[in-house]
PDB file of C-alpha atoms in Angstrom:
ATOM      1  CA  UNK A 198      -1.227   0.422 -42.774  1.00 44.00           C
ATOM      2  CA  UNK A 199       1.148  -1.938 -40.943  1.00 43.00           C
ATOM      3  CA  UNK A 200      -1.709  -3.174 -38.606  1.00 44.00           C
ATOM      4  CA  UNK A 201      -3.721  -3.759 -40.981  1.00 43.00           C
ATOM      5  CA  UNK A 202      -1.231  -5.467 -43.635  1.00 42.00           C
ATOM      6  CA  UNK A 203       0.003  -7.385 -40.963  1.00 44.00           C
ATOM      7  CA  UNK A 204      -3.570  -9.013 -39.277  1.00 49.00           C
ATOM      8  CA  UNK A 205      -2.913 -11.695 -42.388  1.00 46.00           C
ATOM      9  CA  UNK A 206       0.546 -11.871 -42.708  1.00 48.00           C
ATOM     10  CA  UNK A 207       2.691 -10.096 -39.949  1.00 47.00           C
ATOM     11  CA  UNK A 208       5.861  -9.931 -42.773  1.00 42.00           C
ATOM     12  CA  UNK A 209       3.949  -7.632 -45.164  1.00 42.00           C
ATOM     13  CA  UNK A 210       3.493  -4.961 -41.871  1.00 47.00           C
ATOM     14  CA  UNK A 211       7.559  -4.726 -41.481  1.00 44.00           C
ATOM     15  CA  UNK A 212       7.584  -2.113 -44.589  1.00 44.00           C
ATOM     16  CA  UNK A 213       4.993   0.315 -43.757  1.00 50.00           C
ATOM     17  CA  UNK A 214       7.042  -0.109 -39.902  1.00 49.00           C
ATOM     18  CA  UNK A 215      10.078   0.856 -41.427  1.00 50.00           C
ATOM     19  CA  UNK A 216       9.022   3.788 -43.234  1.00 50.00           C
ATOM     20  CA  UNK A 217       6.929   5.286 -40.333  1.00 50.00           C
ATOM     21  CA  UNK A 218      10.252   4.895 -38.006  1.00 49.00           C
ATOM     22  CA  UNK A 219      12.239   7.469 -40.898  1.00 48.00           C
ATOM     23  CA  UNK A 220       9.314   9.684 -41.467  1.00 49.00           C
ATOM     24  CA  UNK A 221       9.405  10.273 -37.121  1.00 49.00           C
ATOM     25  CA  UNK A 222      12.984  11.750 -37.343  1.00 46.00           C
ATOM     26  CA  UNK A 223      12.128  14.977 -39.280  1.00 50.00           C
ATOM     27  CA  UNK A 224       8.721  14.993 -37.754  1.00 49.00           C
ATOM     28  CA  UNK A 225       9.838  14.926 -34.101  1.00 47.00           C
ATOM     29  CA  UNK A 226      12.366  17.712 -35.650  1.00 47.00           C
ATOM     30  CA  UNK A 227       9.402  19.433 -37.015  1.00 42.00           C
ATOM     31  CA  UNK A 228       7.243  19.072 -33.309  1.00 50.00           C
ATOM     32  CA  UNK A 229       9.494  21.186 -31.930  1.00 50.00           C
ATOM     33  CA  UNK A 230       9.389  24.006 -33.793  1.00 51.00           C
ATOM     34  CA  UNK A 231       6.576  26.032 -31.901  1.00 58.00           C
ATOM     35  CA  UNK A 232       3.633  24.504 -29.987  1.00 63.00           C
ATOM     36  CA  UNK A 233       1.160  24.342 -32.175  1.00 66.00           C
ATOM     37  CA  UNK A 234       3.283  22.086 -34.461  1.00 65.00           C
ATOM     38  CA  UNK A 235       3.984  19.867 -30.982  1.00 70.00           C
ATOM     39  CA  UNK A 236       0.095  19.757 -30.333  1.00 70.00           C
ATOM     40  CA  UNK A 237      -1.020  18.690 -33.636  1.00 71.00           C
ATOM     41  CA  UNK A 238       2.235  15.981 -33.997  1.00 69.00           C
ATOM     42  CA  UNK A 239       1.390  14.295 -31.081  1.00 71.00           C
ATOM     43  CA  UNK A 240      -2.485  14.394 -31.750  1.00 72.00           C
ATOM     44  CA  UNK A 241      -1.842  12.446 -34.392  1.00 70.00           C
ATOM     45  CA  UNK A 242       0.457   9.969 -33.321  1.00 69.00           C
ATOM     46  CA  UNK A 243      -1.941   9.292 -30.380  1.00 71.00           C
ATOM     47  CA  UNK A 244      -4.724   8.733 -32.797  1.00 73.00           C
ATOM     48  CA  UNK A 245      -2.291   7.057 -35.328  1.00 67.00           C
ATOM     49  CA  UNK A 246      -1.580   4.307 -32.287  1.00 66.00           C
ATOM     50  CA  UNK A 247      -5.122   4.082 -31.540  1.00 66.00           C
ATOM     51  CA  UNK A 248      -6.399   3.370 -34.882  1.00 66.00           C
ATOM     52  CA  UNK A 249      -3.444   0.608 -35.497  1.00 62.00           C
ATOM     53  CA  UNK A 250      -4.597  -1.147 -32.188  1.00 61.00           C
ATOM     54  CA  UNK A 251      -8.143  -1.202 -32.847  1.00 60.00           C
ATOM     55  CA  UNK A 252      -7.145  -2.573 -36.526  1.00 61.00           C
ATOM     56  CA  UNK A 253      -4.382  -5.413 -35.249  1.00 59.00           C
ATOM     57  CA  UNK A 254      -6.142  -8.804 -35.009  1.00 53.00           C
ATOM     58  CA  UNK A 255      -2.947 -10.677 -33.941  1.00 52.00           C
ATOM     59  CA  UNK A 256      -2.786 -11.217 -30.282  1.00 50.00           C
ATOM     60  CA  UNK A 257       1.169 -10.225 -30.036  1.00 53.00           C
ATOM     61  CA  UNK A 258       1.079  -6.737 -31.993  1.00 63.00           C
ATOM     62  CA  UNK A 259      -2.453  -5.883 -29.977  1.00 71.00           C
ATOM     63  CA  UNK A 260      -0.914  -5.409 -26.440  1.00 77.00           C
ATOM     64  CA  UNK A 261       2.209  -3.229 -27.752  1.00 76.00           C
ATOM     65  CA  UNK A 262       0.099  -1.262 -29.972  1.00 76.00           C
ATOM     66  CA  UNK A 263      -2.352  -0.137 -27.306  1.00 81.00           C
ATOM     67  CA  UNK A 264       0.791   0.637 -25.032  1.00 85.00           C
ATOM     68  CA  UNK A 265       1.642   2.830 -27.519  1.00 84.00           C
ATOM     69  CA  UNK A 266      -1.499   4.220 -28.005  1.00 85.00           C
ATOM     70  CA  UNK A 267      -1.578   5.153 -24.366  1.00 88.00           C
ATOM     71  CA  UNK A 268       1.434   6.722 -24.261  1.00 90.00           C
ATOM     72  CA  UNK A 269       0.929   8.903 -27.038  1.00 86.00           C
ATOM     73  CA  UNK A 270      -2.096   9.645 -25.449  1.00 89.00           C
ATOM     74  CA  UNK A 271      -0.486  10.831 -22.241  1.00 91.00           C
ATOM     75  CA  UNK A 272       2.482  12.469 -24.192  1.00 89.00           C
ATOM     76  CA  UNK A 273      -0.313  14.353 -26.106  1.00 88.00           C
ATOM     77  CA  UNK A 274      -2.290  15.469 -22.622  1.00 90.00           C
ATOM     78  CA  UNK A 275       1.528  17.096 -21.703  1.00 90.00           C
ATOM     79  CA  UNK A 276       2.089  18.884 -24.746  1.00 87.00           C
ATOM     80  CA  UNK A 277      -1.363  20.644 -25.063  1.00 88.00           C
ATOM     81  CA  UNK A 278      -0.357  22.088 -21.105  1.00 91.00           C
ATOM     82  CA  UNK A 279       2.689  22.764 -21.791  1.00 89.00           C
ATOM     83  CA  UNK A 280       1.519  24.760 -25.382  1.00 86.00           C
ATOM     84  CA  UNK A 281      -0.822  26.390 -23.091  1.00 89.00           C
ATOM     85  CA  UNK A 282       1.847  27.872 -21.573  1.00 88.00           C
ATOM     86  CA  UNK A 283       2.077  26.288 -17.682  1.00 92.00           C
ATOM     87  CA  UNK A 284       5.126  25.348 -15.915  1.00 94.00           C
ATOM     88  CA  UNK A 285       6.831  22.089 -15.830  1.00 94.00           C
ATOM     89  CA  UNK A 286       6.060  20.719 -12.594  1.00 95.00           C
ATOM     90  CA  UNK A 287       2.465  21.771 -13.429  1.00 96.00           C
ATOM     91  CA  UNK A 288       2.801  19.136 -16.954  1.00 94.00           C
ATOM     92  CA  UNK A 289       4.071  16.622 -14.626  1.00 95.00           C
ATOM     93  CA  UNK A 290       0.805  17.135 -12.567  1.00 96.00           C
ATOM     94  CA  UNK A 291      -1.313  16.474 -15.888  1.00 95.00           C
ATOM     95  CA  UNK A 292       0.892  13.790 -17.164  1.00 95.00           C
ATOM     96  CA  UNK A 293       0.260  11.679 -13.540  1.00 96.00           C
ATOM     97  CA  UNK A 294      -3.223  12.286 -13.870  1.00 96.00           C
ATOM     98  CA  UNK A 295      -3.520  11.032 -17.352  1.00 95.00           C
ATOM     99  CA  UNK A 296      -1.382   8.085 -16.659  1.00 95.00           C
ATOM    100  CA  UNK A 297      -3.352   6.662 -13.102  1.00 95.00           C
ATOM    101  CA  UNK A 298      -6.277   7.193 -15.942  1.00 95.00           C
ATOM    102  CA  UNK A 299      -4.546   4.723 -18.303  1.00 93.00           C
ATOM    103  CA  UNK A 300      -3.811   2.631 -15.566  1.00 93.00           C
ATOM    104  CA  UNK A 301      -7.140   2.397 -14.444  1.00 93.00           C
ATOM    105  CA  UNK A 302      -8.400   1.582 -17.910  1.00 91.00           C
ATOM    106  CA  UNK A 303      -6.282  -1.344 -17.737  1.00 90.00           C
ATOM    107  CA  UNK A 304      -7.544  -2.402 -14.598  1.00 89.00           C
ATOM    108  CA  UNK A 305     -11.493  -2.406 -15.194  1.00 86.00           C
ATOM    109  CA  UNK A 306     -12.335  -1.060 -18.800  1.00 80.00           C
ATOM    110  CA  UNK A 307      -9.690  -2.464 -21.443  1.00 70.00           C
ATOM    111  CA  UNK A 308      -8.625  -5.611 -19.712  1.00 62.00           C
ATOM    112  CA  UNK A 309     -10.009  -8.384 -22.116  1.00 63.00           C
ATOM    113  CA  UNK A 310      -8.021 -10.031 -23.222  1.00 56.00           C
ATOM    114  CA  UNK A 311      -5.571  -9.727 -20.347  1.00 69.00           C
ATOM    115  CA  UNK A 312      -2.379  -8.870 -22.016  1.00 79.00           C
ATOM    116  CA  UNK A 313      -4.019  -5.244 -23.380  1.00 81.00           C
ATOM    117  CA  UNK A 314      -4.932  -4.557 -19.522  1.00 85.00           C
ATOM    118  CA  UNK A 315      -1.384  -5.419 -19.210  1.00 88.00           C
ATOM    119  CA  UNK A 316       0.136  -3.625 -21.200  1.00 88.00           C
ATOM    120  CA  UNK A 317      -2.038  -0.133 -20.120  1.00 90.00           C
ATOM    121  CA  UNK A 318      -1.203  -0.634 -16.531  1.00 93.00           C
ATOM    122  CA  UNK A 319       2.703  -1.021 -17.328  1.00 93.00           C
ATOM    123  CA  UNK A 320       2.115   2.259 -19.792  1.00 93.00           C
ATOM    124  CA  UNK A 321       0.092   4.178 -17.068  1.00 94.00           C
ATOM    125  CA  UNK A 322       3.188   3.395 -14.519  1.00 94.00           C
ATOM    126  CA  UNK A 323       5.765   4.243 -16.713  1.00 95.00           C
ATOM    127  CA  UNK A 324       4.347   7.523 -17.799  1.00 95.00           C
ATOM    128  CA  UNK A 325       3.478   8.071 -13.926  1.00 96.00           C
ATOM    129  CA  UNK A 326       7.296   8.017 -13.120  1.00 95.00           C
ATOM    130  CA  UNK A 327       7.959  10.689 -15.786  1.00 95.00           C
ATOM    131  CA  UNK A 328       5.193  12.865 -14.495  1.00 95.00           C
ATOM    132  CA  UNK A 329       6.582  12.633 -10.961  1.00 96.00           C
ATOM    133  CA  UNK A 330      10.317  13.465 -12.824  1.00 96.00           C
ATOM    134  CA  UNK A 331       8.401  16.510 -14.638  1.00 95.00           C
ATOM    135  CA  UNK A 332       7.031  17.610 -11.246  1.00 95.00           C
ATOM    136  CA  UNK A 333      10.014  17.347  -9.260  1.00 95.00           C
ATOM    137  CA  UNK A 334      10.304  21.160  -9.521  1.00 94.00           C
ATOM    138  CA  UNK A 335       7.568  22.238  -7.233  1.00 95.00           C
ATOM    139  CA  UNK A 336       6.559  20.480  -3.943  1.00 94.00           C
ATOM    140  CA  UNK A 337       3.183  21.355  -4.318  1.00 95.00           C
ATOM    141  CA  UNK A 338       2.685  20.008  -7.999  1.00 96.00           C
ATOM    142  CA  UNK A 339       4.966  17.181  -6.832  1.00 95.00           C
ATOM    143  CA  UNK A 340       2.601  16.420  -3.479  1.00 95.00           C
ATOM    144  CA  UNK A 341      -0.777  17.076  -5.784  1.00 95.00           C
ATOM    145  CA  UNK A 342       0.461  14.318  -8.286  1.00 96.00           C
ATOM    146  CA  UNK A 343       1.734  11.613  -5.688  1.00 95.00           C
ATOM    147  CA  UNK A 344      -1.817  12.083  -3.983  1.00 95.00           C
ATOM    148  CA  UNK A 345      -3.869  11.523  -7.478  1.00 95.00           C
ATOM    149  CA  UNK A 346      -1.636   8.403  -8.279  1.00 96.00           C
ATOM    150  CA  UNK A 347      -1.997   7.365  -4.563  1.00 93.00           C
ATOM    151  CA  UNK A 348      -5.646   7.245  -5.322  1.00 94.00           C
ATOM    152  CA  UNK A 349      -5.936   5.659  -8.348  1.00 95.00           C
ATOM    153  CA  UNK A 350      -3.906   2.946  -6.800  1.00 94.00           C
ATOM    154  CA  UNK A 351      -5.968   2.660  -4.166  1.00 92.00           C
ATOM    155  CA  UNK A 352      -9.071   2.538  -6.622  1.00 93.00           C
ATOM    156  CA  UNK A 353      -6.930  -0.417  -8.403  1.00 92.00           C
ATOM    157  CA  UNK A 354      -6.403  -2.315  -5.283  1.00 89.00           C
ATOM    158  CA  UNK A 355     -10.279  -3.314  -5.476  1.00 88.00           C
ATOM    159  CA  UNK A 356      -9.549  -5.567  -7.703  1.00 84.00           C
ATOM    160  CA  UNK A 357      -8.703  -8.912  -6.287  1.00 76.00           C
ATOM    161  CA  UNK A 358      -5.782 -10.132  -8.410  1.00 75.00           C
ATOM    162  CA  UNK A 359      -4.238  -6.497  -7.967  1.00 81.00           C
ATOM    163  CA  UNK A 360      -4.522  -5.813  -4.471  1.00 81.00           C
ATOM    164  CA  UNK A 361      -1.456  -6.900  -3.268  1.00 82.00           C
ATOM    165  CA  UNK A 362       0.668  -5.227  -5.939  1.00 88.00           C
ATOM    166  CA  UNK A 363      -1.878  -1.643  -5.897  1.00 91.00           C
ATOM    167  CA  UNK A 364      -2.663  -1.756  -2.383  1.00 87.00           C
ATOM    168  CA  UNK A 365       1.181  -1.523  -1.225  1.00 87.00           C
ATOM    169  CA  UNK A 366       2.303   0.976  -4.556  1.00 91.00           C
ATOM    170  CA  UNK A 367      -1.097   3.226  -2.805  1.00 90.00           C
ATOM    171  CA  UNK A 368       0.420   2.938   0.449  1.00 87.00           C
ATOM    172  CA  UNK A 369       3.935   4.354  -0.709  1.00 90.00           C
ATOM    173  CA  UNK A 370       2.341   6.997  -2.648  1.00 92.00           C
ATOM    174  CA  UNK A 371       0.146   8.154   0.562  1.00 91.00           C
ATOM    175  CA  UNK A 372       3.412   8.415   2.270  1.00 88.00           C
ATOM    176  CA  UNK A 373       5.570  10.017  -0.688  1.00 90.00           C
ATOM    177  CA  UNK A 374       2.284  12.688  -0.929  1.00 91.00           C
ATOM    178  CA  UNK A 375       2.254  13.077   2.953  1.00 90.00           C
ATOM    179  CA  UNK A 376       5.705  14.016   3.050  1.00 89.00           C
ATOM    180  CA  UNK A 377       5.647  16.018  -0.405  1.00 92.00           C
ATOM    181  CA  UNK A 378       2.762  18.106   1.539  1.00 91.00           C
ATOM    182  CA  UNK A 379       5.425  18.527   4.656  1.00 89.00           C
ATOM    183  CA  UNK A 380       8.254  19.958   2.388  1.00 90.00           C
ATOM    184  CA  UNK A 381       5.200  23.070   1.097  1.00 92.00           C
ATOM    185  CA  UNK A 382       4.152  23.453   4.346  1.00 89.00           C
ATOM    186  CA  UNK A 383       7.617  23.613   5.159  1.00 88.00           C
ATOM    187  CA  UNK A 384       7.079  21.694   8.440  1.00 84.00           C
ATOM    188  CA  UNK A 385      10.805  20.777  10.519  1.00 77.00           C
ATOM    189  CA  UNK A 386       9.731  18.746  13.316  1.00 76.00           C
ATOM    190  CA  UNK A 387      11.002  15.441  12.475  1.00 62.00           C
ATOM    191  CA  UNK A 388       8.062  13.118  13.669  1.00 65.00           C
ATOM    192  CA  UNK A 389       5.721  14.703  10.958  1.00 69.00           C
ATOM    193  CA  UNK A 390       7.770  12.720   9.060  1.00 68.00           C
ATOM    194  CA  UNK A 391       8.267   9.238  11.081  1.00 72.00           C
ATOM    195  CA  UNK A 392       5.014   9.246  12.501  1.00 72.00           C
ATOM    196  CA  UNK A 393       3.465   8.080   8.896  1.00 69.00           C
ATOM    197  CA  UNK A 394       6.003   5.860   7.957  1.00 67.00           C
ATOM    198  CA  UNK A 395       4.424   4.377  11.952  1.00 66.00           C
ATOM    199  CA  UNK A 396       1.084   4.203  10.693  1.00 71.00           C
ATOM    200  CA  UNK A 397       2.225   2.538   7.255  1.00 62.00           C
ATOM    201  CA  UNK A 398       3.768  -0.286   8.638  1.00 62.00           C
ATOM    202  CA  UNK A 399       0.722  -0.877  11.145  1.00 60.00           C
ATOM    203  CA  UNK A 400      -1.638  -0.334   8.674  1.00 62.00           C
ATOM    204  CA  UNK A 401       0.365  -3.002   6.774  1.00 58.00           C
ATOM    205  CA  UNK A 402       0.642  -5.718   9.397  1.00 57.00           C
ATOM    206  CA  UNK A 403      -2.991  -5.377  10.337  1.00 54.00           C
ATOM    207  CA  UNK A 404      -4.110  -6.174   6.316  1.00 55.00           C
ATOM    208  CA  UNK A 405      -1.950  -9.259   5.778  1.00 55.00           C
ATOM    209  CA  UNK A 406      -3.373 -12.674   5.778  1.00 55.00           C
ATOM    210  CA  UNK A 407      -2.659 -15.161   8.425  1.00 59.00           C
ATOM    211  CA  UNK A 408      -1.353 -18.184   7.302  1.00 56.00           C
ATOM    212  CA  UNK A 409      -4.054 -20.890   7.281  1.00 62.00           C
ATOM    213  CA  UNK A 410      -3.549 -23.373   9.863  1.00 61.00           C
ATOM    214  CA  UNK A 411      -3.751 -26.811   7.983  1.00 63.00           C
ATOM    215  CA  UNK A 412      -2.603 -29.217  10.895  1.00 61.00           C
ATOM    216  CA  UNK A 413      -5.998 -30.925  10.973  1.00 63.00           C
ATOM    217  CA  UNK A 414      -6.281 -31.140   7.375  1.00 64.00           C
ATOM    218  CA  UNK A 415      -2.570 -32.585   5.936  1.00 67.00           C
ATOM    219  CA  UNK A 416      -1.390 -35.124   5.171  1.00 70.00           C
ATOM    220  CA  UNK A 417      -4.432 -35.671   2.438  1.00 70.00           C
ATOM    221  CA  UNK A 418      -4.644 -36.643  -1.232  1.00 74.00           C
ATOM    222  CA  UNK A 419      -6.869 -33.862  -2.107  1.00 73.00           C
ATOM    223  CA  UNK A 420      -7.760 -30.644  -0.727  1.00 71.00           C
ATOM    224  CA  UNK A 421     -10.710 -28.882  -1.913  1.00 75.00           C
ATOM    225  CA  UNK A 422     -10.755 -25.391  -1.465  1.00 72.00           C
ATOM    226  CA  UNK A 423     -14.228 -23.443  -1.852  1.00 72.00           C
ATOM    227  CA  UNK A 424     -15.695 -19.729  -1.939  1.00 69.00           C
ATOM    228  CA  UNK A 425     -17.326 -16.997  -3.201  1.00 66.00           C
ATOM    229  CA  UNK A 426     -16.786 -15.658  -6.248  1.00 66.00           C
ATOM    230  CA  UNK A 427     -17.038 -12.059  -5.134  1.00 64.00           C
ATOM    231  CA  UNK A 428     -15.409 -12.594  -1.692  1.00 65.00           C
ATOM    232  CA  UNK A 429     -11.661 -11.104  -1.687  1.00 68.00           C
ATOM    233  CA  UNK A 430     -11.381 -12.812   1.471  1.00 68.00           C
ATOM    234  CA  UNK A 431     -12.090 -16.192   0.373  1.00 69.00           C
ATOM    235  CA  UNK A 432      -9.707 -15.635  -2.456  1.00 72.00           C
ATOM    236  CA  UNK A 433      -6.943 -14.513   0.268  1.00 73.00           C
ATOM    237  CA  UNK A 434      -6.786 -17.462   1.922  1.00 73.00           C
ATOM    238  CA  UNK A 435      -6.959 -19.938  -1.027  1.00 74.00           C
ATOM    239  CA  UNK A 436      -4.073 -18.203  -2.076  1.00 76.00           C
ATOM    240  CA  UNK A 437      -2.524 -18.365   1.098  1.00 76.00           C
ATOM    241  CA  UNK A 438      -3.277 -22.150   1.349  1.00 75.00           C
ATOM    242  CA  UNK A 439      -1.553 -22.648  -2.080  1.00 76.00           C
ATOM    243  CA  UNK A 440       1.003 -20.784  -1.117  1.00 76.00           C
ATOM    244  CA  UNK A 441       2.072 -22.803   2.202  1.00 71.00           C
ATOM    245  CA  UNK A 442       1.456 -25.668   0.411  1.00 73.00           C
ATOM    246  CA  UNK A 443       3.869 -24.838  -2.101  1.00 74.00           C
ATOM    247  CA  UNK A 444       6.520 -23.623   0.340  1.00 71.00           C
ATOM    248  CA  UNK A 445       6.313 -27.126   2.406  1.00 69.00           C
ATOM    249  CA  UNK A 446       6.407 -29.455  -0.642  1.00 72.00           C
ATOM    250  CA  UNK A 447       3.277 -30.716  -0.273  1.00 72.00           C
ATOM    251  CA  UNK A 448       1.549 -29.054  -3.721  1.00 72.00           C
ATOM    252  CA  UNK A 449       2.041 -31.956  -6.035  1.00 73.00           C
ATOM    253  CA  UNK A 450      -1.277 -30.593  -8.362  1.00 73.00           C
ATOM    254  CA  UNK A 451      -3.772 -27.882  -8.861  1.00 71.00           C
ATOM    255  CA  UNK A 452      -6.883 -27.854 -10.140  1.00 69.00           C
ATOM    256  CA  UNK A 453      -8.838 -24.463 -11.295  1.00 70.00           C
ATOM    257  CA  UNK A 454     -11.985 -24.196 -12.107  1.00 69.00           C
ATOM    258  CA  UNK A 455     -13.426 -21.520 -13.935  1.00 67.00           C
ATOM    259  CA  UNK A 456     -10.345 -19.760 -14.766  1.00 65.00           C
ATOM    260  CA  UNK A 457     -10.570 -16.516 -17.195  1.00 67.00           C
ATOM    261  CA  UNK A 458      -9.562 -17.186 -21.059  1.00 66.00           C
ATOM    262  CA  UNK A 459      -5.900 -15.919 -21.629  1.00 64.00           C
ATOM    263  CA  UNK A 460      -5.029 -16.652 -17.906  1.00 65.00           C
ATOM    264  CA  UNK A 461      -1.638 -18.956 -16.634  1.00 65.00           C
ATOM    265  CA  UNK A 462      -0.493 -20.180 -13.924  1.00 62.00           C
ATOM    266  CA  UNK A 463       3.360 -19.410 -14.459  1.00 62.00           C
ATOM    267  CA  UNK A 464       3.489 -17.028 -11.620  1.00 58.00           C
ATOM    268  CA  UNK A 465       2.687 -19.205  -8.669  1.00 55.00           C
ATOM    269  CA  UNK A 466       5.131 -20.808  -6.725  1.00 52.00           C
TER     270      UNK A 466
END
């Protein structure tokens, strides 16, 4: 009802707010009764969450409703393992796989406009962390979850404008999950354990970009930079170029050109 009040005026949507913020105290008191009552409470907050966000019109409720919504979601995907009576480390398995699943939604499905995708991926991580806390209790369940996130983040790093940020949270995971795996096998040698921390930091220095060299190139009024549209590596080194340029004192403009709606340009340097 607040969505939907508040599409034309956002005022009339801080009543219904307020009253479903009291009703949640006895029903969270309610939840925990037994399981069943914790299944169906967070069923219906999940779907609650997902109707308001497909309702909301308003480009500032939008993003923290579908947050919401995910997190219900993932709450909800916890509960119903839990109710089915497994152990907690084997919840915090489910929960991480449910969250790299949000995440992922973010990243390819749900990310138009931009701020939803947003606003899934920083739900997805969030509820990753408290699956990795739930799992904590078993090395296997713990290893098992670090290596599903690891992938998903892996599976995010195609995506240009996330690579960076995906491809090095995929490349902690791997090593969190390698040594996770150690602890079960119950392995002691001590290289197991440095040896992939070794291959991280190669694997690291052989992906990053060389700096462009613009020697031939500078001083200049204007400096075009061209490539493919589907070419990460093109993209790489424009970066890179704007980057330098930027770090020298030498960017006084930029020009884009064919930017995506609901883009900025407040995080470069």
């Amino acid at each position: 009802a607040g969505a939907y009040l508040g599409r034309g005026e956002p005022v009339l949507a801080v009543a219904p707010l307020a009253g479903a913020a009291m009703a949640a105290v006895p029903t969270l008191g309610w939840a925990a009764v037994s399981h069943e009552a914790s299944v169906l409470t967070s069923a219906l907050a999940a779907v609650a969450a997902t109707a308001a966000a497909l309702i909301a019109r308003r480009a500032l409720a939008l993003p923290g409703l579908a947050a919401l919504a995910a997190v219900f979601a993932v709450v909800f995907v916890g509960v119903v393992v839990r109710a089915a009576g497994a152990a907690v480390p084997v919840v915090g398995f489910a929960v991480a796989i449910a969250a790299a699943v949000v995440a992922l939604l973010g990243v390819f499905v749900l990310d138009r406009p931009s701020q939803v995708g947003v606003a899934l991926e920083c739900a997805g991580a969030t509820t990753a962390l408290a699956g990795i806390y739930l799992a904590l209790g078993s090395t296997a369940w713990l290893a098992g979850a670090l290596t599903a996130l690891a992938a998903a983040a892996a599976l995010a790093a195609l995506r240009p404008d996330r690579r960076m940020v995906y491809g090095v949270a995929a490349g902690l995971l791997t090593l969190l999950a390698v040594w996770a795996w150690l602890l079960t096998a119950e392995v002691a040698t001590v290289e197991a354990y440095t040896a992939p921390v070794a291959a991280l930091l190669l694997a690291g220095c052989a992906a990053a970009t060389p700096a462009p060299d613009l020697s031939g190139l500078l001083p200049t009024p204007l400096l075009p930079l061209g490539g493919q549209h589907d070419a990460p590596e093109h993209q790489a080194l424009q970066r890179a170029t704007v980057t330098q340029l930027a770090r020298e004192g030498a960017l006084a403009a930029l020009v884009l050109e064919m930017v995506e709606q609901g883009r900025k340009t407040t995080g470069l340097p």
